[in-house]
PDB file of C-alpha atoms in Angstrom:
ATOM      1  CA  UNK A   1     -12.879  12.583  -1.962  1.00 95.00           C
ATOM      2  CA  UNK A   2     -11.461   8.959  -0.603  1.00 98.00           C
ATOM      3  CA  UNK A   3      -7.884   8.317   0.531  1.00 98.00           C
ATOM      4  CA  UNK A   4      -7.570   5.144  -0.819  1.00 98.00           C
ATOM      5  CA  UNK A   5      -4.394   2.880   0.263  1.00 98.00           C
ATOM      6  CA  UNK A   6      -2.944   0.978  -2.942  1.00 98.00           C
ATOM      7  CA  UNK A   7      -2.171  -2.913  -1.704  1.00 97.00           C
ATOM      8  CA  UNK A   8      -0.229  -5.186  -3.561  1.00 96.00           C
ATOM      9  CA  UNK A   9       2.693  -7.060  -3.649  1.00 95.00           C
ATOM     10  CA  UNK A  10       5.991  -5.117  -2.199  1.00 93.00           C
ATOM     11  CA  UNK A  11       8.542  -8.029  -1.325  1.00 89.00           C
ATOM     12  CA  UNK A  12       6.276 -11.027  -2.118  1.00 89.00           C
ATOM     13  CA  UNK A  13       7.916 -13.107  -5.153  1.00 87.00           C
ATOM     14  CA  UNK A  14      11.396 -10.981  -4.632  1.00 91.00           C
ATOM     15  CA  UNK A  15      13.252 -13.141  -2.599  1.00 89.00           C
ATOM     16  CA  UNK A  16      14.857  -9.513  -1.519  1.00 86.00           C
ATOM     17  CA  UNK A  17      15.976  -8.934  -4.445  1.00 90.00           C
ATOM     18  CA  UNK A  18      16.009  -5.151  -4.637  1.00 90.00           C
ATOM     19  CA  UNK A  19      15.604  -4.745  -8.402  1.00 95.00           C
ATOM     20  CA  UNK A  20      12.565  -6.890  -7.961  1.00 95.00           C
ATOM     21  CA  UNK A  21      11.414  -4.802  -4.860  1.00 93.00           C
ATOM     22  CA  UNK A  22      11.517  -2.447  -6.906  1.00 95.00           C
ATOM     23  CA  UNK A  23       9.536  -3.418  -9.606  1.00 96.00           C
ATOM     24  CA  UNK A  24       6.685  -4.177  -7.227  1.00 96.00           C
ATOM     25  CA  UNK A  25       7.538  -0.983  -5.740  1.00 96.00           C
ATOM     26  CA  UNK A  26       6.545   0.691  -9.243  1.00 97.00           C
ATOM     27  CA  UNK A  27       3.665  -1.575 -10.052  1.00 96.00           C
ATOM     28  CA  UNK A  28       1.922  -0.057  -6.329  1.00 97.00           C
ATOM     29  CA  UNK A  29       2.999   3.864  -7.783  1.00 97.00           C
ATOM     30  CA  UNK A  30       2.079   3.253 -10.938  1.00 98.00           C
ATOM     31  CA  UNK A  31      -1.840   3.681  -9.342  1.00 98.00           C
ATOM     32  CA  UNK A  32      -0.915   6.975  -7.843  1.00 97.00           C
ATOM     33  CA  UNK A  33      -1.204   9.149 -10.560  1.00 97.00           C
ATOM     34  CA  UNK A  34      -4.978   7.669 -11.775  1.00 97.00           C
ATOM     35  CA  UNK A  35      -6.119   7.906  -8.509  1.00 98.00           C
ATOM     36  CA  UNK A  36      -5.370  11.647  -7.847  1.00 97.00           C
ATOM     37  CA  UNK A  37      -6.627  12.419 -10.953  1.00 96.00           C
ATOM     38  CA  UNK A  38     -10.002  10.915 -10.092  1.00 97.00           C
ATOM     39  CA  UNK A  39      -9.832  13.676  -7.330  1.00 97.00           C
ATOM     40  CA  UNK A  40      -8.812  11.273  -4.269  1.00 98.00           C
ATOM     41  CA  UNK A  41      -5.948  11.207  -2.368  1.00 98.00           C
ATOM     42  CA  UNK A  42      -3.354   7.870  -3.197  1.00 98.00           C
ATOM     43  CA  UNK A  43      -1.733   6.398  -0.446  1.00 98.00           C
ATOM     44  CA  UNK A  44       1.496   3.737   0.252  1.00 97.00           C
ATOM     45  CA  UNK A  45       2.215   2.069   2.972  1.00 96.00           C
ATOM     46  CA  UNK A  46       5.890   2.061   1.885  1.00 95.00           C
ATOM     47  CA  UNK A  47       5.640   5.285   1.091  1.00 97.00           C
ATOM     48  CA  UNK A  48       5.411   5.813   5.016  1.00 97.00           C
ATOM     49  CA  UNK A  49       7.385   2.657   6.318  1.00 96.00           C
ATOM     50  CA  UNK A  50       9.997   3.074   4.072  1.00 96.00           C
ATOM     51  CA  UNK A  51      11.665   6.445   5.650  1.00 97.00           C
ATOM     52  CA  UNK A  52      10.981   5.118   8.998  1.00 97.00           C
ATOM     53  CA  UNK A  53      12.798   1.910   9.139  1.00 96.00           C
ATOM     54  CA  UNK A  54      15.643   3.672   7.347  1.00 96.00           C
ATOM     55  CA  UNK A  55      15.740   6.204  10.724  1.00 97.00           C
ATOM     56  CA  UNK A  56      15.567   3.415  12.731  1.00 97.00           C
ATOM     57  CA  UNK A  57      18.568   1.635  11.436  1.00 97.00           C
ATOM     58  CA  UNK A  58      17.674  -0.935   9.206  1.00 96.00           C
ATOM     59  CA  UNK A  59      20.208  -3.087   7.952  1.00 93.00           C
ATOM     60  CA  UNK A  60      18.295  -5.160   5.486  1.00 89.00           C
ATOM     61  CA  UNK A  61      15.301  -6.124   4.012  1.00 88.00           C
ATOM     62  CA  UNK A  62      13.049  -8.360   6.154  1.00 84.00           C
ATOM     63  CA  UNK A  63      15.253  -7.581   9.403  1.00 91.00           C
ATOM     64  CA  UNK A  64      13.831  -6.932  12.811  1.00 94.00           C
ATOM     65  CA  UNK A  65      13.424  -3.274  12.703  1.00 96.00           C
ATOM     66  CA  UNK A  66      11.802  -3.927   8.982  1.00 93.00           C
ATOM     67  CA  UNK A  67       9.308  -6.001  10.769  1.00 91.00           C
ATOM     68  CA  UNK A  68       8.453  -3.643  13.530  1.00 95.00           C
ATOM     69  CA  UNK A  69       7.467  -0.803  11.469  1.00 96.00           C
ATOM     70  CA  UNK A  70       6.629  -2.371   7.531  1.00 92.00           C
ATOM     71  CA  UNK A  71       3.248  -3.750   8.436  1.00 91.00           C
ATOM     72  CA  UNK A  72       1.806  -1.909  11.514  1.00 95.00           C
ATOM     73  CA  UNK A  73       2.444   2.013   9.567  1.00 95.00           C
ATOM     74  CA  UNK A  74       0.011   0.122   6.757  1.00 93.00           C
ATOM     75  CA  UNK A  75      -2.219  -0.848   9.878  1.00 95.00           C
ATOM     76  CA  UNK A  76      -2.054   2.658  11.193  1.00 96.00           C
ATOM     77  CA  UNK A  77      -2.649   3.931   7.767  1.00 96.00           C
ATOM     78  CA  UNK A  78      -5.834   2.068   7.491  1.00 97.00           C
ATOM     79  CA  UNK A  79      -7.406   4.093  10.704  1.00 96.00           C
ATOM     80  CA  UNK A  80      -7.441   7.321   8.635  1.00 97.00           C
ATOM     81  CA  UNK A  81      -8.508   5.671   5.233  1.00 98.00           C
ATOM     82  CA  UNK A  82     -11.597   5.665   3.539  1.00 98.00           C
ATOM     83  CA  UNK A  83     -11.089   2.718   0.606  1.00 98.00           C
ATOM     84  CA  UNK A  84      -8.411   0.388  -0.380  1.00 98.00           C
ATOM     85  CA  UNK A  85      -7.752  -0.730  -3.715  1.00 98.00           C
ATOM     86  CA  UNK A  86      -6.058  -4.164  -3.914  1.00 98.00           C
ATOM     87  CA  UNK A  87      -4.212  -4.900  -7.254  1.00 96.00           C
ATOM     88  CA  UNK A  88      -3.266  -7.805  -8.733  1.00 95.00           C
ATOM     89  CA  UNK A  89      -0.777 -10.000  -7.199  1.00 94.00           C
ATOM     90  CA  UNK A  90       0.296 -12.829  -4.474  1.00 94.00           C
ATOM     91  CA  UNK A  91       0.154 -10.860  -1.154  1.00 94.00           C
ATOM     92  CA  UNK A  92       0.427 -11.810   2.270  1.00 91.00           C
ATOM     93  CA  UNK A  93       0.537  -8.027   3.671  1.00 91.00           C
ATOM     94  CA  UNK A  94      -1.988  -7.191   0.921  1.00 95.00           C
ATOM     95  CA  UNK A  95      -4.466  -9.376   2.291  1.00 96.00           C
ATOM     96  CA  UNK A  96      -4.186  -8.737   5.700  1.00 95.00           C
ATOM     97  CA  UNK A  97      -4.732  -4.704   4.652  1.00 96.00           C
ATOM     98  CA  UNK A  98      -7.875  -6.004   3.022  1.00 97.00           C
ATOM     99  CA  UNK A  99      -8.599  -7.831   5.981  1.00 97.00           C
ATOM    100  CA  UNK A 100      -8.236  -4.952   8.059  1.00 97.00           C
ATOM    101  CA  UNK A 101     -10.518  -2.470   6.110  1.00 97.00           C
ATOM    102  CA  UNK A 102     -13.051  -4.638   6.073  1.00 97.00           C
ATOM    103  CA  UNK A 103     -12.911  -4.885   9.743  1.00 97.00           C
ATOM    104  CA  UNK A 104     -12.973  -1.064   9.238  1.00 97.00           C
ATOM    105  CA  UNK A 105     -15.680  -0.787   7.163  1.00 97.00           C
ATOM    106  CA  UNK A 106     -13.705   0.741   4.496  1.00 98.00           C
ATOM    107  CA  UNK A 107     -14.604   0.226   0.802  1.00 98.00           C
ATOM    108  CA  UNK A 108     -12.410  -1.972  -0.989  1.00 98.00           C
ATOM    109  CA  UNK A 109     -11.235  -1.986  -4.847  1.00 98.00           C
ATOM    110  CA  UNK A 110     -10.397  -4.285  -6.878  1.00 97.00           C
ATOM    111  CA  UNK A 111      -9.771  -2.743 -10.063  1.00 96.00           C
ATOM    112  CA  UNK A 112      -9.473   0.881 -10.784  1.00 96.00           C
ATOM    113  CA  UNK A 113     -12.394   1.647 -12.783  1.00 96.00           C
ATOM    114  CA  UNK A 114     -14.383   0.781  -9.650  1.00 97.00           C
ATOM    115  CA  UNK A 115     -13.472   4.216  -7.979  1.00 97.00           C
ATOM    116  CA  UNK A 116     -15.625   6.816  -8.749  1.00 96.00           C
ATOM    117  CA  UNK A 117     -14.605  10.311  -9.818  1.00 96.00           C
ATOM    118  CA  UNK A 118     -14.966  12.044  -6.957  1.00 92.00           C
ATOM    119  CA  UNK A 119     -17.398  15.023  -6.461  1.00 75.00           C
ATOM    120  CA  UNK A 120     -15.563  17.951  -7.052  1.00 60.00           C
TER     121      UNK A 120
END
């Protein structure tokens, strides 16, 4: 069994546009589901972030508290990780999780079929 981070876009393309945040937002969950049923354990960084910079008083998208805790709770992610799977997609953040695992040593994904079912 793998916890495997899902990377992809989140606010690139968006221009902050929520309903467009969101979209992204959906394409990353939409990998959830297919993962756990492989037997692994799916993982977002927004899914972490997200709460976070709401506690700490966000006011918008992109503002300094965003910034503080958006990318490092993905980088802090990575450290318990065993795989990332990258989807499709224009990325900066994406990339520089990718960059990170391999750093890490982690086993990265590019397409779902790639991850194996895990041993049960």
């Amino acid at each position: 069994m793998q916890m495997i981070l899902v990377a992809g876009p989140y606010l690139s393309g968006t221009n902050n546009d929520l309903k467009l945040v969101q979209k992204n937002m959906d394409a990353l969950e939409a990998y959830a589901l297919p993962i756990f049923e492989k037997g692994h354990i799916p993982i977002i960084g927004e899914w972490v972030a997200n709460p976070l910079i709401k506690l700490a008083g966000s006011k918008s998208i992109g503002d300094v508290i965003f910034h503080e805790i958006q990318y490092p709770a993905a980088h802090r992610l990575l450290q318990k990780c065993d795989a990332v799977l990258r989807i499709e997609g224009a990325s900066k953040g994406a990339d520089q999780d990718v960059k990170i695992a391999k750093k890490l040593g982690l086993k990265i994904y590019f397409n779902l079929n790639e991850i194996p079912n895990a041993k049960q």
